[in-house]
C-alpha positions as a printed Julia matrix, in Angstrom:
77×3 Matrix{Float64}:
 -11.08  23.02   -76.22
  -9.44  24.32   -79.38
 -10.84  21.48   -81.51
 -14.34  22.09   -80.16
 -14.18  25.77   -81.09
 -13.09  24.98   -84.63
 -15.94  22.48   -85.06
 -18.5   24.96   -83.69
 -17.31  27.69   -86.05
 -17.51  25.3    -88.99
 -21.11  24.42   -88.14
 -21.94  28.12   -87.72
 -20.53  28.93   -91.19
 -22.65  26.17   -92.76
 -25.76  27.49   -90.98
 -25.12  31.02   -92.22
 -24.61  29.79   -95.77
 -27.9   27.88   -95.53
 -29.72  30.98   -94.29
 -28.33  33.0    -97.2
 -29.61  30.3    -99.56
 -33.06  30.6    -97.95
 -33.06  34.35   -98.59
 -32.07  33.85  -102.25
 -34.74  31.17  -102.71
 -37.4   33.41  -101.17
 -36.44  36.33  -103.44
 -36.57  34.06  -106.48
 -39.96  32.66  -105.4
 -41.26  36.24  -105.2
 -40.24  36.89  -108.8
 -36.75  38.24  -108.17
 -37.94  41.29  -106.23
 -39.25  41.68  -102.67
 -39.03  43.95   -99.65
 -36.65  43.5    -96.75
 -39.67  43.48   -94.42
 -41.2   40.51   -96.29
 -37.94  38.59   -96.0
 -37.89  39.28   -92.26
 -41.48  38.06   -91.84
 -40.84  34.89   -93.84
 -37.59  33.85   -92.15
 -38.38  34.85   -88.56
 -35.06  36.59   -87.85
 -34.39  39.98   -86.31
 -34.14  43.1    -88.46
 -30.43  43.32   -87.66
 -29.73  39.71   -88.68
 -31.6   40.08   -91.98
 -29.74  43.32   -92.66
 -26.37  41.68   -92.03
 -27.19  38.73   -94.25
 -28.34  41.06   -97.02
 -25.1   43.05   -96.61
 -23.19  39.83   -97.23
 -25.28  38.93  -100.3
 -24.86  42.47  -101.62
 -21.07  42.32  -101.13
 -21.01  39.07  -103.13
 -22.96  40.78  -105.92
 -26.0   38.5   -105.67
 -28.61  41.1   -104.68
 -29.09  44.85  -104.83
 -30.89  47.07  -102.31
 -33.0   49.95  -103.51
 -34.03  52.47  -100.88
 -37.78  53.11  -100.98
 -39.11  55.41   -98.29
 -38.14  53.93   -94.93
 -37.75  50.42   -96.31
 -35.64  48.58   -98.86
 -36.57  46.7   -102.0
 -34.29  43.72  -102.62
 -33.64  42.77  -106.24
 -31.81  39.61  -107.28
 -29.08  40.28  -109.84
């Protein structure tokens, strides 16, 4: 059981990294600047999941969030 759990976690980490890459590629395709709502529409994930992934990218210093009204503008650094 322990080996199975380790393998599953490894696959999950790769999937998350791939999803983060998709977000970065989408932002770049949009000219380096897009809204969080547009990212959510493009990638078909929940608002919470997109927010968490953007938190991770922001912590790594790859993107910056700018609050605009009730939404966020995402800018690639």
